[in-house]
PDB file of C-alpha atoms in Angstrom:
ATOM      1  CA  GLY A   1     -33.737  -0.698  37.517  1.00  0.00           C
ATOM      2  CA  ALA A   2     -31.304  -3.569  38.009  1.00  0.00           C
ATOM      3  CA  GLY A   3     -29.436  -3.073  34.828  1.00  0.00           C
ATOM      4  CA  VAL A   4     -29.141  -1.407  31.448  1.00  0.00           C
ATOM      5  CA  SER A   5     -32.170  -1.521  29.376  1.00  0.00           C
ATOM      6  CA  GLN A   6     -32.510  -0.912  25.618  1.00  0.00           C
ATOM      7  CA  SER A   7     -35.608  -0.465  23.287  1.00  0.00           C
ATOM      8  CA  PRO A   8     -36.730  -1.629  21.262  1.00  0.00           C
ATOM      9  CA  SER A   9     -35.332  -5.196  21.121  1.00  0.00           C
ATOM     10  CA  ASN A  10     -35.869  -5.755  17.572  1.00  0.00           C
ATOM     11  CA  LYS A  11     -36.480  -3.156  14.764  1.00  0.00           C
ATOM     12  CA  VAL A  12     -36.858  -3.960  11.184  1.00  0.00           C
ATOM     13  CA  THR A  13     -37.081  -1.067   8.852  1.00  0.00           C
ATOM     14  CA  GLU A  14     -37.014  -0.026   5.186  1.00  0.00           C
ATOM     15  CA  LYS A  15     -33.878   1.393   3.557  1.00  0.00           C
ATOM     16  CA  GLY A  16     -33.821   5.205   3.712  1.00  0.00           C
ATOM     17  CA  LYS A  17     -36.195   5.470   6.775  1.00  0.00           C
ATOM     18  CA  ASP A  18     -34.921   6.778  10.137  1.00  0.00           C
ATOM     19  CA  VAL A  19     -34.741   4.921  13.182  1.00  0.00           C
ATOM     20  CA  GLU A  20     -34.270   5.857  16.918  1.00  0.00           C
ATOM     21  CA  LEU A  21     -32.816   3.368  19.548  1.00  0.00           C
ATOM     22  CA  ARG A  22     -33.097   4.061  23.396  1.00  0.00           C
ATOM     23  CA  CYS A  23     -30.903   3.302  26.157  1.00  0.00           C
ATOM     24  CA  ASP A  24     -31.565   3.662  29.752  1.00  0.00           C
ATOM     25  CA  PRO A  25     -28.400   3.389  31.699  1.00  0.00           C
ATOM     26  CA  ILE A  26     -28.018   2.300  35.352  1.00  0.00           C
ATOM     27  CA  SER A  27     -28.987   4.892  37.605  1.00  0.00           C
ATOM     28  CA  GLY A  28     -25.966   6.995  38.941  1.00  0.00           C
ATOM     29  CA  HIS A  29     -23.770   5.726  36.066  1.00  0.00           C
ATOM     30  CA  THR A  30     -22.157   9.134  34.453  1.00  0.00           C
ATOM     31  CA  ALA A  31     -20.639   7.315  31.538  1.00  0.00           C
ATOM     32  CA  LEU A  32     -22.754   5.818  28.649  1.00  0.00           C
ATOM     33  CA  TYR A  33     -21.418   4.222  25.702  1.00  0.00           C
ATOM     34  CA  TRP A  34     -22.720   2.962  22.329  1.00  0.00           C
ATOM     35  CA  TYR A  35     -21.256   0.180  20.254  1.00  0.00           C
ATOM     36  CA  ARG A  36     -22.297  -1.704  17.136  1.00  0.00           C
ATOM     37  CA  GLN A  37     -21.655  -5.303  16.588  1.00  0.00           C
ATOM     38  CA  ARG A  38     -22.353  -6.658  13.244  1.00  0.00           C
ATOM     39  CA  LEU A  39     -23.047 -10.403  12.833  1.00  0.00           C
ATOM     40  CA  GLY A  40     -19.826 -12.536  13.757  1.00  0.00           C
ATOM     41  CA  GLN A  41     -17.815  -9.496  14.378  1.00  0.00           C
ATOM     42  CA  GLY A  42     -16.601  -7.609  17.653  1.00  0.00           C
ATOM     43  CA  LEU A  43     -17.833  -4.423  18.965  1.00  0.00           C
ATOM     44  CA  GLU A  44     -17.370  -1.322  17.198  1.00  0.00           C
ATOM     45  CA  PHE A  45     -17.158   1.855  19.419  1.00  0.00           C
ATOM     46  CA  LEU A  46     -19.653   4.552  18.412  1.00  0.00           C
ATOM     47  CA  ILE A  47     -20.023   7.310  20.881  1.00  0.00           C
ATOM     48  CA  TYR A  48     -19.276   7.960  24.522  1.00  0.00           C
ATOM     49  CA  PHE A  49     -20.990  10.447  26.894  1.00  0.00           C
ATOM     50  CA  GLN A  50     -19.265  11.289  30.330  1.00  0.00           C
ATOM     51  CA  GLY A  51     -21.433  13.430  32.650  1.00  0.00           C
ATOM     52  CA  ASN A  52     -21.766  16.976  31.132  1.00  0.00           C
ATOM     53  CA  SER A  53     -18.653  16.840  28.926  1.00  0.00           C
ATOM     54  CA  ALA A  54     -19.027  17.157  25.191  1.00  0.00           C
ATOM     55  CA  PRO A  55     -19.407  13.582  23.923  1.00  0.00           C
ATOM     56  CA  ASP A  56     -16.885  11.534  21.940  1.00  0.00           C
ATOM     57  CA  LYS A  57     -18.232  11.056  18.590  1.00  0.00           C
ATOM     58  CA  SER A  58     -15.365   9.729  17.139  1.00  0.00           C
ATOM     59  CA  GLY A  59     -16.363   6.318  16.447  1.00  0.00           C
ATOM     60  CA  LEU A  60     -19.646   7.482  14.417  1.00  0.00           C
ATOM     61  CA  PRO A  61     -19.222   6.171  11.060  1.00  0.00           C
ATOM     62  CA  SER A  62     -21.194   8.854   8.925  1.00  0.00           C
ATOM     63  CA  ASP A  63     -23.006  11.865   9.634  1.00  0.00           C
ATOM     64  CA  ARG A  64     -26.211   9.938   9.386  1.00  0.00           C
ATOM     65  CA  PHE A  65     -25.614   8.776  12.905  1.00  0.00           C
ATOM     66  CA  SER A  66     -26.327  10.850  15.883  1.00  0.00           C
ATOM     67  CA  ALA A  67     -26.672  10.468  19.595  1.00  0.00           C
ATOM     68  CA  GLU A  68     -28.121  12.433  22.544  1.00  0.00           C
ATOM     69  CA  ARG A  69     -27.996  12.268  26.047  1.00  0.00           C
ATOM     70  CA  THR A  70     -30.185  14.161  28.693  1.00  0.00           C
ATOM     71  CA  GLY A  71     -27.863  14.781  31.840  1.00  0.00           C
ATOM     72  CA  GLU A  72     -27.182  11.277  33.154  1.00  0.00           C
ATOM     73  CA  SER A  73     -30.125   9.486  32.047  1.00  0.00           C
ATOM     74  CA  VAL A  74     -31.574   8.647  28.847  1.00  0.00           C
ATOM     75  CA  SER A  75     -29.762   8.244  25.576  1.00  0.00           C
ATOM     76  CA  THR A  76     -31.051   8.038  22.354  1.00  0.00           C
ATOM     77  CA  LEU A  77     -28.897   6.827  19.077  1.00  0.00           C
ATOM     78  CA  THR A  78     -30.392   8.129  15.689  1.00  0.00           C
ATOM     79  CA  ILE A  79     -29.884   6.711  12.414  1.00  0.00           C
ATOM     80  CA  GLN A  80     -30.902   8.717   9.379  1.00  0.00           C
ATOM     81  CA  ARG A  81     -31.690   7.256   5.950  1.00  0.00           C
ATOM     82  CA  THR A  82     -30.748   3.803   7.113  1.00  0.00           C
ATOM     83  CA  GLN A  83     -28.784   1.460   4.660  1.00  0.00           C
ATOM     84  CA  GLN A  84     -28.349  -2.147   4.559  1.00  0.00           C
ATOM     85  CA  GLU A  85     -24.870  -1.875   6.069  1.00  0.00           C
ATOM     86  CA  ASP A  86     -26.415  -0.426   9.201  1.00  0.00           C
ATOM     87  CA  SER A  87     -27.983  -3.768  10.005  1.00  0.00           C
ATOM     88  CA  ALA A  88     -26.308  -4.779  13.071  1.00  0.00           C
ATOM     89  CA  VAL A  89     -27.001  -5.315  17.149  1.00  0.00           C
ATOM     90  CA  TYR A  90     -26.604  -1.665  18.820  1.00  0.00           C
ATOM     91  CA  LEU A  91     -25.325  -1.990  22.414  1.00  0.00           C
ATOM     92  CA  CYS A  92     -25.505   0.249  25.023  1.00  0.00           C
ATOM     93  CA  ALA A  93     -23.497   0.392  28.283  1.00  0.00           C
ATOM     94  CA  SER A  94     -22.648   2.536  31.159  1.00  0.00           C
ATOM     95  CA  SER A  95     -20.276   2.848  34.004  1.00  0.00           C
ATOM     96  CA  SER A  96     -19.694   4.747  36.867  1.00  0.00           C
ATOM     97  CA  ASP A  97     -17.111   7.643  36.542  1.00  0.00           C
ATOM     98  CA  SER A  98     -13.943   5.961  36.061  1.00  0.00           C
ATOM     99  CA  SER A  99     -11.757   4.403  33.403  1.00  0.00           C
ATOM    100  CA  TYR A 100     -11.368   1.170  35.475  1.00  0.00           C
ATOM    101  CA  ASN A 101     -15.054   0.502  36.401  1.00  0.00           C
ATOM    102  CA  GLU A 102     -16.411  -2.212  34.243  1.00  0.00           C
ATOM    103  CA  GLN A 103     -18.997  -1.456  31.807  1.00  0.00           C
ATOM    104  CA  PHE A 104     -22.471  -3.050  32.097  1.00  0.00           C
ATOM    105  CA  PHE A 105     -24.133  -3.743  28.838  1.00  0.00           C
ATOM    106  CA  GLY A 106     -27.863  -3.778  27.875  1.00  0.00           C
ATOM    107  CA  PRO A 107     -29.356  -6.730  25.826  1.00  0.00           C
ATOM    108  CA  GLY A 108     -28.779  -4.578  22.503  1.00  0.00           C
ATOM    109  CA  THR A 109     -31.319  -3.799  19.829  1.00  0.00           C
ATOM    110  CA  ARG A 110     -31.131  -5.772  16.546  1.00  0.00           C
ATOM    111  CA  LEU A 111     -31.596  -3.549  13.781  1.00  0.00           C
ATOM    112  CA  THR A 112     -32.429  -4.985  10.224  1.00  0.00           C
ATOM    113  CA  VAL A 113     -32.709  -2.790   7.331  1.00  0.00           C
ATOM    114  CA  LEU A 114     -34.368  -4.382   4.490  1.00  0.00           C
TER     115      LEU A 114
ATOM    116  CA  ALA B   1      -4.129   4.556  19.833  1.00  0.00           C
ATOM    117  CA  GLN B   2      -5.127   1.391  21.888  1.00  0.00           C
ATOM    118  CA  SER B   3      -5.735  -1.964  20.162  1.00  0.00           C
ATOM    119  CA  VAL B   4      -6.470  -5.515  21.302  1.00  0.00           C
ATOM    120  CA  ALA B   5      -5.775  -8.768  19.572  1.00  0.00           C
ATOM    121  CA  GLN B   6      -7.194 -12.114  19.955  1.00  0.00           C
ATOM    122  CA  PRO B   7      -5.313 -14.267  17.536  1.00  0.00           C
ATOM    123  CA  GLU B   8      -7.704 -17.318  17.593  1.00  0.00           C
ATOM    124  CA  ASP B   9     -11.087 -17.117  16.120  1.00  0.00           C
ATOM    125  CA  GLN B  10     -12.243 -20.242  17.759  1.00  0.00           C
ATOM    126  CA  VAL B  11     -10.763 -22.607  20.585  1.00  0.00           C
ATOM    127  CA  ASN B  12     -12.001 -26.015  21.046  1.00  0.00           C
ATOM    128  CA  VAL B  13     -11.219 -28.068  24.300  1.00  0.00           C
ATOM    129  CA  ALA B  14     -12.918 -30.959  25.970  1.00  0.00           C
ATOM    130  CA  GLU B  15     -14.853 -30.631  29.062  1.00  0.00           C
ATOM    131  CA  GLY B  16     -12.821 -30.954  32.062  1.00  0.00           C
ATOM    132  CA  ASN B  17      -9.732 -30.077  30.293  1.00  0.00           C
ATOM    133  CA  PRO B  18      -7.936 -26.803  31.160  1.00  0.00           C
ATOM    134  CA  LEU B  19      -8.711 -23.791  28.729  1.00  0.00           C
ATOM    135  CA  THR B  20      -6.688 -20.662  27.358  1.00  0.00           C
ATOM    136  CA  VAL B  21      -8.161 -17.739  25.482  1.00  0.00           C
ATOM    137  CA  LYS B  22      -5.391 -15.334  24.134  1.00  0.00           C
ATOM    138  CA  CYS B  23      -5.101 -11.710  24.329  1.00  0.00           C
ATOM    139  CA  THR B  24      -2.551  -9.213  23.618  1.00  0.00           C
ATOM    140  CA  TYR B  25      -2.889  -5.430  23.592  1.00  0.00           C
ATOM    141  CA  SER B  26      -1.170  -2.072  22.865  1.00  0.00           C
ATOM    142  CA  VAL B  27      -1.528   0.880  24.723  1.00  0.00           C
ATOM    143  CA  SER B  28       0.410   4.089  25.658  1.00  0.00           C
ATOM    144  CA  GLY B  29       0.283   4.314  29.228  1.00  0.00           C
ATOM    145  CA  ASN B  30      -0.767   1.764  31.887  1.00  0.00           C
ATOM    146  CA  PRO B  31      -3.498  -0.615  30.585  1.00  0.00           C
ATOM    147  CA  TYR B  32      -6.791  -1.418  32.196  1.00  0.00           C
ATOM    148  CA  LEU B  33      -7.614  -4.872  30.957  1.00  0.00           C
ATOM    149  CA  PHE B  34     -11.018  -6.547  30.721  1.00  0.00           C
ATOM    150  CA  TRP B  35     -12.666  -9.752  29.606  1.00  0.00           C
ATOM    151  CA  TYR B  36     -16.392 -10.103  28.644  1.00  0.00           C
ATOM    152  CA  VAL B  37     -18.483 -13.056  27.815  1.00  0.00           C
ATOM    153  CA  GLN B  38     -21.504 -13.338  25.456  1.00  0.00           C
ATOM    154  CA  TYR B  39     -23.678 -15.994  25.725  1.00  0.00           C
ATOM    155  CA  PRO B  40     -25.985 -16.612  22.590  1.00  0.00           C
ATOM    156  CA  ASN B  41     -28.759 -14.202  22.586  1.00  0.00           C
ATOM    157  CA  ARG B  42     -27.863 -12.512  25.466  1.00  0.00           C
ATOM    158  CA  GLY B  43     -25.800  -9.141  26.342  1.00  0.00           C
ATOM    159  CA  LEU B  44     -21.985  -9.193  27.387  1.00  0.00           C
ATOM    160  CA  GLN B  45     -21.419  -9.992  30.808  1.00  0.00           C
ATOM    161  CA  PHE B  46     -18.336  -8.759  32.623  1.00  0.00           C
ATOM    162  CA  LEU B  47     -15.943 -11.697  33.741  1.00  0.00           C
ATOM    163  CA  LEU B  48     -12.824  -9.848  35.229  1.00  0.00           C
ATOM    164  CA  LYS B  49     -10.286  -6.894  35.042  1.00  0.00           C
ATOM    165  CA  TYR B  50      -6.986  -6.192  35.800  1.00  0.00           C
ATOM    166  CA  ILE B  51      -6.237  -2.508  37.060  1.00  0.00           C
ATOM    167  CA  THR B  52      -3.080  -2.772  39.186  1.00  0.00           C
ATOM    168  CA  GLY B  53      -1.785  -5.316  41.668  1.00  0.00           C
ATOM    169  CA  ASP B  54      -1.618  -9.181  41.605  1.00  0.00           C
ATOM    170  CA  ASN B  55      -0.768 -10.146  38.000  1.00  0.00           C
ATOM    171  CA  LEU B  56      -3.146 -13.019  38.247  1.00  0.00           C
ATOM    172  CA  VAL B  57      -6.997 -11.755  38.593  1.00  0.00           C
ATOM    173  CA  LYS B  58      -9.606 -14.300  39.490  1.00  0.00           C
ATOM    174  CA  GLY B  59     -13.212 -13.453  38.236  1.00  0.00           C
ATOM    175  CA  SER B  60     -16.493 -15.052  37.720  1.00  0.00           C
ATOM    176  CA  TYR B  61     -17.656 -18.472  36.927  1.00  0.00           C
ATOM    177  CA  GLY B  62     -14.006 -19.854  37.812  1.00  0.00           C
ATOM    178  CA  PHE B  63     -11.947 -17.777  35.181  1.00  0.00           C
ATOM    179  CA  GLU B  64      -8.995 -16.170  36.012  1.00  0.00           C
ATOM    180  CA  ALA B  65      -6.344 -14.026  33.744  1.00  0.00           C
ATOM    181  CA  GLU B  66      -2.674 -13.534  34.000  1.00  0.00           C
ATOM    182  CA  PHE B  67      -1.477  -9.736  33.345  1.00  0.00           C
ATOM    183  CA  ASN B  68       1.842 -10.013  31.483  1.00  0.00           C
ATOM    184  CA  LYS B  69       3.461  -6.855  31.211  1.00  0.00           C
ATOM    185  CA  SER B  70       6.695  -7.753  29.269  1.00  0.00           C
ATOM    186  CA  GLN B  71       4.622  -9.780  26.696  1.00  0.00           C
ATOM    187  CA  THR B  72       1.470  -7.230  26.767  1.00  0.00           C
ATOM    188  CA  SER B  73      -0.814 -10.158  27.161  1.00  0.00           C
ATOM    189  CA  PHE B  74      -3.613 -10.772  29.402  1.00  0.00           C
ATOM    190  CA  HIS B  75      -4.669 -14.420  28.837  1.00  0.00           C
ATOM    191  CA  LEU B  76      -7.965 -15.951  29.887  1.00  0.00           C
ATOM    192  CA  LYS B  77      -7.854 -19.506  31.474  1.00  0.00           C
ATOM    193  CA  LYS B  78      -9.853 -21.846  33.525  1.00  0.00           C
ATOM    194  CA  PRO B  79      -8.410 -25.117  35.248  1.00  0.00           C
ATOM    195  CA  SER B  80     -11.527 -27.226  34.129  1.00  0.00           C
ATOM    196  CA  ALA B  81     -13.876 -26.302  31.275  1.00  0.00           C
ATOM    197  CA  LEU B  82     -17.459 -27.024  31.264  1.00  0.00           C
ATOM    198  CA  VAL B  83     -19.833 -27.336  28.254  1.00  0.00           C
ATOM    199  CA  SER B  84     -21.605 -24.288  29.767  1.00  0.00           C
ATOM    200  CA  ASP B  85     -18.652 -22.084  29.160  1.00  0.00           C
ATOM    201  CA  SER B  86     -19.273 -22.172  25.523  1.00  0.00           C
ATOM    202  CA  ALA B  87     -19.685 -18.782  24.584  1.00  0.00           C
ATOM    203  CA  LEU B  88     -17.923 -15.557  22.603  1.00  0.00           C
ATOM    204  CA  TYR B  89     -15.215 -14.021  24.715  1.00  0.00           C
ATOM    205  CA  PHE B  90     -14.093 -10.458  24.157  1.00  0.00           C
ATOM    206  CA  CYS B  91     -10.771  -8.879  25.615  1.00  0.00           C
ATOM    207  CA  ALA B  92     -10.931  -5.102  26.000  1.00  0.00           C
ATOM    208  CA  VAL B  93      -8.374  -2.371  27.116  1.00  0.00           C
ATOM    209  CA  SER B  94      -8.993   1.003  28.358  1.00  0.00           C
ATOM    210  CA  SER B  95      -6.697   3.628  29.013  1.00  0.00           C
ATOM    211  CA  VAL B  96      -7.099   7.474  29.296  1.00  0.00           C
ATOM    212  CA  GLY B  97      -5.694   8.866  25.999  1.00  0.00           C
ATOM    213  CA  ASP B  98      -5.217  12.449  24.662  1.00  0.00           C
ATOM    214  CA  THR B  99      -8.768  12.745  24.207  1.00  0.00           C
ATOM    215  CA  GLY B 100      -9.595  11.641  27.887  1.00  0.00           C
ATOM    216  CA  ARG B 101     -11.715   8.875  26.251  1.00  0.00           C
ATOM    217  CA  ARG B 102     -12.164   5.939  28.551  1.00  0.00           C
ATOM    218  CA  ALA B 103     -14.344   3.948  26.012  1.00  0.00           C
ATOM    219  CA  LEU B 104     -13.177   0.283  25.777  1.00  0.00           C
ATOM    220  CA  THR B 105     -11.214  -1.194  22.755  1.00  0.00           C
ATOM    221  CA  PHE B 106     -12.267  -4.688  22.084  1.00  0.00           C
ATOM    222  CA  GLY B 107     -10.856  -7.640  20.360  1.00  0.00           C
ATOM    223  CA  SER B 108     -12.673  -9.362  17.648  1.00  0.00           C
ATOM    224  CA  GLY B 109     -13.748 -12.270  19.930  1.00  0.00           C
ATOM    225  CA  THR B 110     -12.949 -15.838  20.542  1.00  0.00           C
ATOM    226  CA  ARG B 111     -15.558 -18.392  20.124  1.00  0.00           C
ATOM    227  CA  LEU B 112     -14.790 -21.062  22.842  1.00  0.00           C
ATOM    228  CA  GLN B 113     -16.475 -24.544  22.108  1.00  0.00           C
ATOM    229  CA  VAL B 114     -16.100 -26.947  25.051  1.00  0.00           C
ATOM    230  CA  GLN B 115     -17.062 -30.594  23.839  1.00  0.00           C
ATOM    231  CA  PRO B 116     -18.789 -32.954  26.305  1.00  0.00           C
TER     232      PRO B 116
END
């Protein structure tokens, strides 16, 4: 694929339900990141995967949030027992293995919790 | 800890005039600096980056940015603004910290509005 893809593009859920968001990074990119962008605000780092290293989960806002990545491929971000404050656009990005390589972002998943 | 500040929530400029979007940063160690642009209903797009070398970096769509180490700034500039440049601009910094994390720290964003 040409770029980072995310699915679904939009997700509306009821408070208390679990949701799963998917990210397909660019092939060959070893680093994968999840960010959250609330309406009118900047990007908030959530979690970072780098190859087979333990992920950096320091940005996850609560234990309701978790993420997995299989090898250097697809990642899923799971939010359990969603709350209204979880409503945001969730962005995934990938980059090759270097801190100075730019990150390529997916189009995001817009999550609305009613 | 690393941080980025974009002091202006919005910048207004007339088409054809030069534009500047300000960014200052704070890191321990050498900074890697980036600018991204977000057009309405679209994902973030990379504009340019500074890693090392010349302080003036040229990027996409005619944008450039100047790295100033003494002022810890990385302002985005363009000599002549276009209406199509209207978008949300994010400055970001990356450095390898104690944890080895390489995720970007983003500023809060500056909305650029170019008037015809």
